[in-house]
XYZ file of C-alpha atoms in Angstrom:
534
model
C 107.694 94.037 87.406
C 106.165 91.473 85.278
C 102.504 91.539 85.203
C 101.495 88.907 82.829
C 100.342 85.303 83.494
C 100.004 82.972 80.313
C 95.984 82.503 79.941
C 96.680 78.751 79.315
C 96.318 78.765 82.943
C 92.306 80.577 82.906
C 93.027 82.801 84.282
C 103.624 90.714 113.076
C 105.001 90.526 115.551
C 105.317 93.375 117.694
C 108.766 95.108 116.555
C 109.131 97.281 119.476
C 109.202 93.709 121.128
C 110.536 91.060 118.388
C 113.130 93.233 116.868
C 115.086 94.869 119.351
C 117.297 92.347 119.960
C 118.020 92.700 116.099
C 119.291 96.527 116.706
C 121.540 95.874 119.027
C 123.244 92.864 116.368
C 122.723 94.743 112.991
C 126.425 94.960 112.069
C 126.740 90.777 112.717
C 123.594 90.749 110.962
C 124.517 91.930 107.455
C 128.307 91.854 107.570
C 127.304 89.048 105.433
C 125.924 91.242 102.456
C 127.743 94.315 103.204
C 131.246 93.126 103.136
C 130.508 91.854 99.651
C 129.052 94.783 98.597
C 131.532 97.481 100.026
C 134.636 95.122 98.773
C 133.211 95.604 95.249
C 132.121 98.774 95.458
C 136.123 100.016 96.503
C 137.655 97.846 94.060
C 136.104 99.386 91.517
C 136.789 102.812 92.940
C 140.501 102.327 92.637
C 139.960 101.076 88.922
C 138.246 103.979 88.295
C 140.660 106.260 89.738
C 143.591 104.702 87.628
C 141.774 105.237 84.824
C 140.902 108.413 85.530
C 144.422 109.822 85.702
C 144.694 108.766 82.512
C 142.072 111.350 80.949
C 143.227 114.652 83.083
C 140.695 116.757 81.269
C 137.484 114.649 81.633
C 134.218 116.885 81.459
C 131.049 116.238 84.048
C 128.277 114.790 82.467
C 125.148 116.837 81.855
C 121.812 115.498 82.432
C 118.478 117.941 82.382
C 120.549 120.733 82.742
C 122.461 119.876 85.906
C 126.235 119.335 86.279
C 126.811 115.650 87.874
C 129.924 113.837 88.075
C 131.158 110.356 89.752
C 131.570 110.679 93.728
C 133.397 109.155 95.923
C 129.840 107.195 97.245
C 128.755 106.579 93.567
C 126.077 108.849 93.926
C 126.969 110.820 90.794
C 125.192 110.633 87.481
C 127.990 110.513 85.253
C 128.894 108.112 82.689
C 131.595 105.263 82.942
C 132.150 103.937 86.111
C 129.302 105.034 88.100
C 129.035 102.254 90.917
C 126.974 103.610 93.832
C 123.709 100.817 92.719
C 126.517 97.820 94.083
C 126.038 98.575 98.024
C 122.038 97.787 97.666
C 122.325 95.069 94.402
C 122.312 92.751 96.599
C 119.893 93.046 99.233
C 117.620 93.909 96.155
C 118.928 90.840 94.352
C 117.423 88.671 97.462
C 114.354 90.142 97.272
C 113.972 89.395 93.137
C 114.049 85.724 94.835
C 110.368 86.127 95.106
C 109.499 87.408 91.191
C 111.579 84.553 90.342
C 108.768 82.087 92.472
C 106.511 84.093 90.526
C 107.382 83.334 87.920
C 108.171 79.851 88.678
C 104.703 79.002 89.355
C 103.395 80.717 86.575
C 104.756 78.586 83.996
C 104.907 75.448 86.296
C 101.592 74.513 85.105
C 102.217 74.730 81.577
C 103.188 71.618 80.224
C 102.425 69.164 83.657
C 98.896 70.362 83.860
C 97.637 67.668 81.794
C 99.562 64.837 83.549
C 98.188 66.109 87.120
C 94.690 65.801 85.918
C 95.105 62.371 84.771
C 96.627 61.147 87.752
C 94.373 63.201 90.151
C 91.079 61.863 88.085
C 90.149 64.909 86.543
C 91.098 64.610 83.105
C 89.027 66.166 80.274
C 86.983 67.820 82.992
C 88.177 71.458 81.707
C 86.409 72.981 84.496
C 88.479 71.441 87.252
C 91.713 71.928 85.017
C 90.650 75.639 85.006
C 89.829 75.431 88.928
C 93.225 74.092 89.696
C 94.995 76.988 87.851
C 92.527 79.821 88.671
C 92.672 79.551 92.510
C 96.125 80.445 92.485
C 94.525 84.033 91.395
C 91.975 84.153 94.232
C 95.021 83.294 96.553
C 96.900 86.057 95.263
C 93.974 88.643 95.873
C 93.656 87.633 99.185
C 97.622 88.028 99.639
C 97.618 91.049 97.993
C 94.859 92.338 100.373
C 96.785 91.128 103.298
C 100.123 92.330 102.781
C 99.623 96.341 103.484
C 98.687 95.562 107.309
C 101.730 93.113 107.205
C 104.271 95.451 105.528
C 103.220 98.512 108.426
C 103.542 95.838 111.395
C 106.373 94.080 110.644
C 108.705 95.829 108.107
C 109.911 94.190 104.291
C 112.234 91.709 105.951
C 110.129 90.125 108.419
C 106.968 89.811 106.004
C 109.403 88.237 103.274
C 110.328 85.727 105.835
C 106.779 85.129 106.397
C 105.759 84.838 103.378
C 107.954 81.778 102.677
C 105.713 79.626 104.736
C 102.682 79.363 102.227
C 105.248 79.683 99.228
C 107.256 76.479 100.864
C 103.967 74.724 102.221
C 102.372 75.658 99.154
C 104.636 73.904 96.880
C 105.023 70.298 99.204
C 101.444 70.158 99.389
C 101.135 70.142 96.190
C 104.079 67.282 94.931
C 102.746 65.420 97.231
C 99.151 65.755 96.233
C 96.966 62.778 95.662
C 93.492 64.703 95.142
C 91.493 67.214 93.735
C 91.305 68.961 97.236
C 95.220 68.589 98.021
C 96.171 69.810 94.838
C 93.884 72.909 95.307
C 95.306 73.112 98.254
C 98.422 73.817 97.169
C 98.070 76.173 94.708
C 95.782 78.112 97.058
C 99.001 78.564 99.425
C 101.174 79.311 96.361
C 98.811 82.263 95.314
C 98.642 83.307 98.796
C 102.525 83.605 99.068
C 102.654 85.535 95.464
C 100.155 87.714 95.756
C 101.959 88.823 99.392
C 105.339 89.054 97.375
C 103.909 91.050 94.575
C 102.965 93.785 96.395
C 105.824 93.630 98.768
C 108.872 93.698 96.456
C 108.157 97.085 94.668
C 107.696 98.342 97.833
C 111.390 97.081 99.426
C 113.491 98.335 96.296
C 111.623 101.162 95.943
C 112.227 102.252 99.603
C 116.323 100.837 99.756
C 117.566 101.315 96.509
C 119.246 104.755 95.518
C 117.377 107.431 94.144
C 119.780 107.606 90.889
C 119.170 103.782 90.508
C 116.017 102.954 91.651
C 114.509 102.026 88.593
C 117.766 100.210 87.234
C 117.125 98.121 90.510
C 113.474 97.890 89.823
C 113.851 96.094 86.775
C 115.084 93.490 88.481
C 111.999 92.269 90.156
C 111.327 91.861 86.068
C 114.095 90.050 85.416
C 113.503 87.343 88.041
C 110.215 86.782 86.464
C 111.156 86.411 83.612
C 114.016 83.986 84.604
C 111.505 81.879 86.897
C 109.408 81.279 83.979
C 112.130 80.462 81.134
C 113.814 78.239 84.294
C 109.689 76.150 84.868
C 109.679 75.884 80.955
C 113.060 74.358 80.546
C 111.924 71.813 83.368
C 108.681 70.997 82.132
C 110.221 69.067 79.078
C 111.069 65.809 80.654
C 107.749 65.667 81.587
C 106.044 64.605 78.504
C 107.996 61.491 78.553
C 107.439 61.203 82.455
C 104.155 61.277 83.894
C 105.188 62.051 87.458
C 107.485 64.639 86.826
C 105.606 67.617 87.764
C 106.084 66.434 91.644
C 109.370 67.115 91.375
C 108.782 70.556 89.667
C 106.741 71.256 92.621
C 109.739 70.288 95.083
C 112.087 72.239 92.956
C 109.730 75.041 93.791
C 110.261 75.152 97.700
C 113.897 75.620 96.973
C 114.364 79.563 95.858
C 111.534 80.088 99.378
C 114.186 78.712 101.961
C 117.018 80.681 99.973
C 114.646 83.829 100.653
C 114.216 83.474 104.231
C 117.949 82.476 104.793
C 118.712 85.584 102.787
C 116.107 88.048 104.141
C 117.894 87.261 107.417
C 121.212 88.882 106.036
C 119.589 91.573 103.891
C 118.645 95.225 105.534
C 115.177 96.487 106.216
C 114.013 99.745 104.962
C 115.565 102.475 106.059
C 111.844 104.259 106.005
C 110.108 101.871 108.394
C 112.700 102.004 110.840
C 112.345 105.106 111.019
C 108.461 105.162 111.250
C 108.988 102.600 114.066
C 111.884 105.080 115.872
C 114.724 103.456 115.232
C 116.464 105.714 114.254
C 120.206 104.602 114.974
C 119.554 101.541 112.770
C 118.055 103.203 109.971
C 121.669 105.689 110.084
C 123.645 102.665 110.058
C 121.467 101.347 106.677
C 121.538 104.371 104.762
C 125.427 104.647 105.182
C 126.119 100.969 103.924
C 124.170 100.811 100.984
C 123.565 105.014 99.793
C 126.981 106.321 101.142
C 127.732 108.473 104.317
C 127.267 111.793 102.929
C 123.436 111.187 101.997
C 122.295 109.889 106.189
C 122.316 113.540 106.904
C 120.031 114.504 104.370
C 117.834 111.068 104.087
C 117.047 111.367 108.084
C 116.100 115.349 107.717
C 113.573 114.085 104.745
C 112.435 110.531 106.606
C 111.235 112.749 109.534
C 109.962 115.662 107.873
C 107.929 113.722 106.267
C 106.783 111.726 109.500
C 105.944 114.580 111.614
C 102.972 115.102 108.887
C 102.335 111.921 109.178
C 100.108 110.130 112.131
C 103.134 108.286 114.448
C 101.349 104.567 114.733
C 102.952 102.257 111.971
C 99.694 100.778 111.010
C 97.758 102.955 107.956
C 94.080 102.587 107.708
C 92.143 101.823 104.625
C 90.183 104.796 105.089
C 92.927 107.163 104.626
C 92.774 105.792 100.976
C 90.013 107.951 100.216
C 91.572 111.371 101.541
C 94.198 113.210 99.448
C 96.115 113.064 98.158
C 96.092 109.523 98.769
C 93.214 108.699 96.725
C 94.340 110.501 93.715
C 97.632 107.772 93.963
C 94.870 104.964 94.769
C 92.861 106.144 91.719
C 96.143 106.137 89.291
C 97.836 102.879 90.337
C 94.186 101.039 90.051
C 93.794 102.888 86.968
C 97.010 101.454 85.206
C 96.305 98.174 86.335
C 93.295 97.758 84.597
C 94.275 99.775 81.974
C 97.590 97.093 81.437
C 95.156 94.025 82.196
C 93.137 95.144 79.502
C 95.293 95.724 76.742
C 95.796 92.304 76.295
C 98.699 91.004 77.269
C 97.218 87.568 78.936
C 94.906 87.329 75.628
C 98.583 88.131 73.494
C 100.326 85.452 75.486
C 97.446 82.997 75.691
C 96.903 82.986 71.512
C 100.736 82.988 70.529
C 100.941 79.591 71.049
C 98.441 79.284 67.965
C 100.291 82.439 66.065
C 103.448 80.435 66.585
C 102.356 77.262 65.371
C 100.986 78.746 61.964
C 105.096 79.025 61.084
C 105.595 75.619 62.257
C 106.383 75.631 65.645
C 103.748 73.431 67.092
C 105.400 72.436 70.508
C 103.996 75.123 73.166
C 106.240 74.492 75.294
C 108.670 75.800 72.623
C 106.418 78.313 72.023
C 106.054 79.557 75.661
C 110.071 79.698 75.991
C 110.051 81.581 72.884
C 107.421 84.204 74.489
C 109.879 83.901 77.927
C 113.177 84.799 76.203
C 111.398 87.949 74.472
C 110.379 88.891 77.992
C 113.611 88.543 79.343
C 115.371 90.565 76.332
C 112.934 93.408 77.336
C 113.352 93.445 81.234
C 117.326 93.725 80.279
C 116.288 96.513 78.147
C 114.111 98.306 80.979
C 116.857 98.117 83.075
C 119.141 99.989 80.888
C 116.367 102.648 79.991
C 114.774 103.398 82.995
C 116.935 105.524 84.844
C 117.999 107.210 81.894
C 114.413 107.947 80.213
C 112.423 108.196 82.589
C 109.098 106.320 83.617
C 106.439 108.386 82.271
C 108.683 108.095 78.423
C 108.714 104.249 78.813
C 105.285 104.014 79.614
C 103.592 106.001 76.950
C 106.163 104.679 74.752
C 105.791 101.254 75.566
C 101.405 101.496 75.314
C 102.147 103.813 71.643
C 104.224 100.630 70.356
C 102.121 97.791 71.972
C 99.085 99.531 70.062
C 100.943 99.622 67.096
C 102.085 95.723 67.533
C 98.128 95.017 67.639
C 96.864 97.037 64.692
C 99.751 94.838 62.466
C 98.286 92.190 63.658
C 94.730 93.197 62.831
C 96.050 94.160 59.461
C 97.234 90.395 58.771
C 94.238 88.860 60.205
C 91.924 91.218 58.472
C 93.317 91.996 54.930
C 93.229 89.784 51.931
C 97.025 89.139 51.747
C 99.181 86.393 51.003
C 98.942 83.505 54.198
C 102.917 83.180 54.435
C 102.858 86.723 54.615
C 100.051 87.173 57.174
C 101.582 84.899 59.809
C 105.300 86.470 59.614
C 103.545 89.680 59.815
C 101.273 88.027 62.961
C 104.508 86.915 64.660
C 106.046 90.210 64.261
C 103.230 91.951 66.301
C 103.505 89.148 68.645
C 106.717 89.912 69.228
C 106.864 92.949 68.780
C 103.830 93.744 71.521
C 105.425 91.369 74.301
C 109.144 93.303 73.509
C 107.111 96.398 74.260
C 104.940 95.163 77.183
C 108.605 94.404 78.453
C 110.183 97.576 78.380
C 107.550 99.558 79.867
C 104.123 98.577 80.505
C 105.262 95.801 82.787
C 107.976 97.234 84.770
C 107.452 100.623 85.297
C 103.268 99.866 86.491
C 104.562 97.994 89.181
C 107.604 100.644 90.273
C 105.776 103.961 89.582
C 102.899 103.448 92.159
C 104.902 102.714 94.747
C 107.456 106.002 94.213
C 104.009 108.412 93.779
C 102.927 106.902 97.413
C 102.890 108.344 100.334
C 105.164 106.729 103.203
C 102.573 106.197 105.205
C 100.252 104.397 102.801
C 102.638 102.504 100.605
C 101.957 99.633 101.643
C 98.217 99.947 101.236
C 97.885 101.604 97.938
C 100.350 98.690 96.448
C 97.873 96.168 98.444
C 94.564 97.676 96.535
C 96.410 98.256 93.162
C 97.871 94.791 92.853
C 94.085 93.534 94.231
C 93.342 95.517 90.859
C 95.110 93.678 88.942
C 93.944 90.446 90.354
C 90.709 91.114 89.562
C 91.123 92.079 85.738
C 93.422 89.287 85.697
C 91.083 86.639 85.961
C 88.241 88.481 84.114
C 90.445 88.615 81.191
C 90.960 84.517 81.401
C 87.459 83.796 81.868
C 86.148 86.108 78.901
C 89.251 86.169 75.967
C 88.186 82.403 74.310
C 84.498 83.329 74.901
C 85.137 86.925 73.030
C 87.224 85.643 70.110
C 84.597 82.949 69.678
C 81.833 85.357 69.231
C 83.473 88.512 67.492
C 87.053 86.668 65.675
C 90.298 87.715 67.159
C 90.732 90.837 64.763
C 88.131 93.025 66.796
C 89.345 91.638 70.424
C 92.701 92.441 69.115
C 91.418 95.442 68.065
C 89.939 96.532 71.063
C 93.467 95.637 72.866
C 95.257 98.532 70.616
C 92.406 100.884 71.521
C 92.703 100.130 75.287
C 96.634 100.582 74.628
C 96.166 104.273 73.300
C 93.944 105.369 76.406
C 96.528 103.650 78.341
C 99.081 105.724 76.213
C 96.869 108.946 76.708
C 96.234 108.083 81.031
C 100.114 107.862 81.394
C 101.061 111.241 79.199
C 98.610 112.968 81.449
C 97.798 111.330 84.990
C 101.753 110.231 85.290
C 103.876 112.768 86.871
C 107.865 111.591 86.893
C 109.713 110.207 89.655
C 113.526 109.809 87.686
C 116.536 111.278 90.238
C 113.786 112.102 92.615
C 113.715 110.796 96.064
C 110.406 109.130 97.765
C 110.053 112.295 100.150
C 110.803 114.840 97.435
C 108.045 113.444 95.328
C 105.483 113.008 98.320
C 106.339 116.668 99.264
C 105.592 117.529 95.672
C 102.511 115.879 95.739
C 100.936 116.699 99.065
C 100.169 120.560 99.711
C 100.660 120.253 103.708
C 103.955 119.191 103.196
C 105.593 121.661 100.100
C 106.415 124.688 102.531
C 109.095 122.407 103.988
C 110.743 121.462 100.700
């Protein structure tokens, strides 16, 4: 997933009880979703059959060794018309509902900022513009906090539907604000709702989508990002011609949270947590809709193999974070956090509106969309890679070429060269960094923790790791203009592409990868109590 916000901006129920009622009406439930899915899925089985006679001698494909061809459930590796991601695309697609609020409300502040604090009474008070965009960060610690307990209780689908409450209050409260106080209000419920949904969606595709396609369908979380900011930039421009258009940006906003809880109600829960909270028939049913009948055999044997090592509440404690090998997963998914926080990508993001405007681009709204649609061409790029490369390639990779990206830029900052020159070379690095960010960095942070977690504490390593990231979020807001101002932006930038290499050296050696390899497979790998029942 996306991790970056633009620095312009300074930066449950008791199922046993609630959901039983819900077993018995699973196949009304998501006849909605599955009936799409399955229809596509066996159309283009028969289109790949026809075309299939036509080649009589076709040859498996060979990846790492390992003979795979195209099944019957799509669960094959081969090349050509290798369908088995359809049956989960879209539940998954729902959930990518919520990076698309994310990034929404990231870049829903960009251009209407100014016209809020004029209206509101705060304008040229850049400490109240900066307190208006910053507590959306301290919401989003607290959600981020929050959402481990919520994710054991109540499973992904219930804490999605939730979540919509701040994300939907959130946003009215804040078109219709008339104060300093409403306003901060607002956002407050916003960041609240986003930092729930951050830690929550990496979580539901990593635990429903397909081992062969899981990070194909992690991308996607990306994707929606990217897409919610390109969609608030796009918006934004009528509002430099209207002063009270950013009210009805924030109304826009409470749209995509209704279509999240209608859809959550149609989508599946994970098959894992059902089958932590013993319901067992229900998580069968899931696993043969969306990964094929020939894997429930298998999935079940792993789901409760892994259990029976596992305490049988559905509520983890915090303490268990510092046992292994829990902590060692803690310790890694904080570690890449700050580790991507601090290579600059907010600082990147926040100064290319100046980088831009040296080659004539002075609107930043222009500039910003520019930024978004490199994003976006990245995330598409991700999801085309990541299945096939692997996570631990992308990520070094992706750090090797963002470091690279700075010391260019370094290079035409530093060095006596001509000035036309020096900015096409400065807007190459730009570019160059957030196309790299994009592919790996970004994405496969956000994915990777989750599949190197345990089942049992998922929910609360994602909660402390996206706290992380919270954390060296807004420290990297509050310090970049202070730090260029001081030292010039060749040694911060500098520093970036050294803090890109560790991050390049940390992945090569801390990573271990997770590509074709299910969630049990790689806790059993990773946890010694459990590898004499692999």
């Amino acid at each position: 997933m996306l991790e970056a916000m633009p620095l312009l901006f300074t930066p449950k129920c008791n199922p046993t009880i609630s959901l039983h009622p819900f077993r018995r009406t699973l196949n009304q439930k998501h006849l909605f979703f599955n009936s799409i899915s399955c229809s596509l899925s066996k159309n283009f089985k028969i289109h790949a059959a026809k075309e299939q006679e036509q080649v009589p001698e076709s040859k498996p494909h060979i990846i790492d060794g390992e003979s795979n061809s195209v099944t019957e459930n799509g669960s094959g590796s081969g090349e050509g018309f290798d369908f088995g991601w359809l049956p989960a695309f879209p539940h998954v697609l729902t959930a990518s509902l919520s990076n698309f609020l994310f990034g929404y409300h990231i870049g829903v502040m960009n251009g209407p900022i100014i016209s809020i604090a004029k209206e509101l009474g705060f304008e040229g008070n850049s400490f109240l513009e900066g307190l208006v965009v910053s507590i959306f960060i301290g919401g989003a610690f607290i959600g981020s906090i929050c959402c481990g307990s919520l994710v054991d209780k109540l499973g992904c689908r219930r804490t999605f539907q939730l979540d919509t409450i701040p994300l939907i209050l959130g946003a009215i409260v804040s078109a219709q604000a008339h104060s300093l106080n409403e306003i901060l209000c607002g956002r407050f419920l916003v960041g609240l709702g986003i930092g729930v949904n951050t830690v929550l969606v990496p979580i539901y595709i990593s635990e429903v989508a397909p081992t062969n396609y899981r990070g194909s369908l992690g991308t996607l979380s990306q994707i929606g990002t990217c897409l919610g900011i390109i969609i608030s930039l796009f918006l934004a421009f009528p509002s430099e011609s209207d002063p009270h258009w950013w009210r009805i940006m924030f109304y826009i906003a409470g749209i995509p949270g209704f279509v999240l809880a209608l859809g959550m109600q149609f989508a599946v829960d994970s098959p894992r947590w059902l089958c932590k909270a013993g319901r067992f028939d229900d998580a069968k049913e899931v696993i043969n809709n969306i990964w094929g009948p020939t894997e429930v055999k298998k999935a079940i044997e792993e789901f409760q193999s892994v259990i029976m090592n596992d305490s049988a509440d559905l509520d983890s404690s915090w303490l268990e974070l510092l046992q292994e090998p829990h902590s060692r997963v803690a310790f890694i998914g904080g570690a890449l956090f700050v580790l991507q926080q601090f290579a600059g990508i907010n600082g990147v993001l926040y100064f290319s509106s100046l980088t831009f405007k040296d080659v004539g681009i002075t609107s930043s709204a222009l500039a910003s969309l520019f930024v978004g649609l490199t994003n976006f061409a990245g995330a598409i790029c991700a999801s085309y890679l990541m299945d096939k490369q692997g996570r631990k390639t992308l990520l070094v990779g992706s750090y090797l070429g963002m470091a690279f990206s700075m010391f260019i830029i370094v290079s035409a900052v530093s060095f006596p060269i001509d000035k036309e020159i020096g900015s096409n070379l400065s807007i190459l690095g730009t570019i160059l960094y957030i196309l790299t960010f994009a592919i790996g960095a970004g994405p496969v942070t956000g994915l990777v923790i989750p599949e190197l977690s345990s089942n049992r504490t998922r929910g609360k390593i994602l909660g402390f790791s996206f706290s992380v990231h919270w954390v060296c979020n807004f420290l990297v807001g509050l310090f970049f203009l202070e730090l260029v101002e001081k030292f010039g932006i060749a040694p911060v930038y500098a520093s970036f592409g050294g803090v890109s290499l560790l991050a390049a050296a940390f992945s090569y050696y801390f990573i271990v990868e997770t590509k074709g390899r299910s969630l049990e497979e790689i806790e059993m790998s990773l946890n010694p109590s459990l590898q004499g029942r692999k």
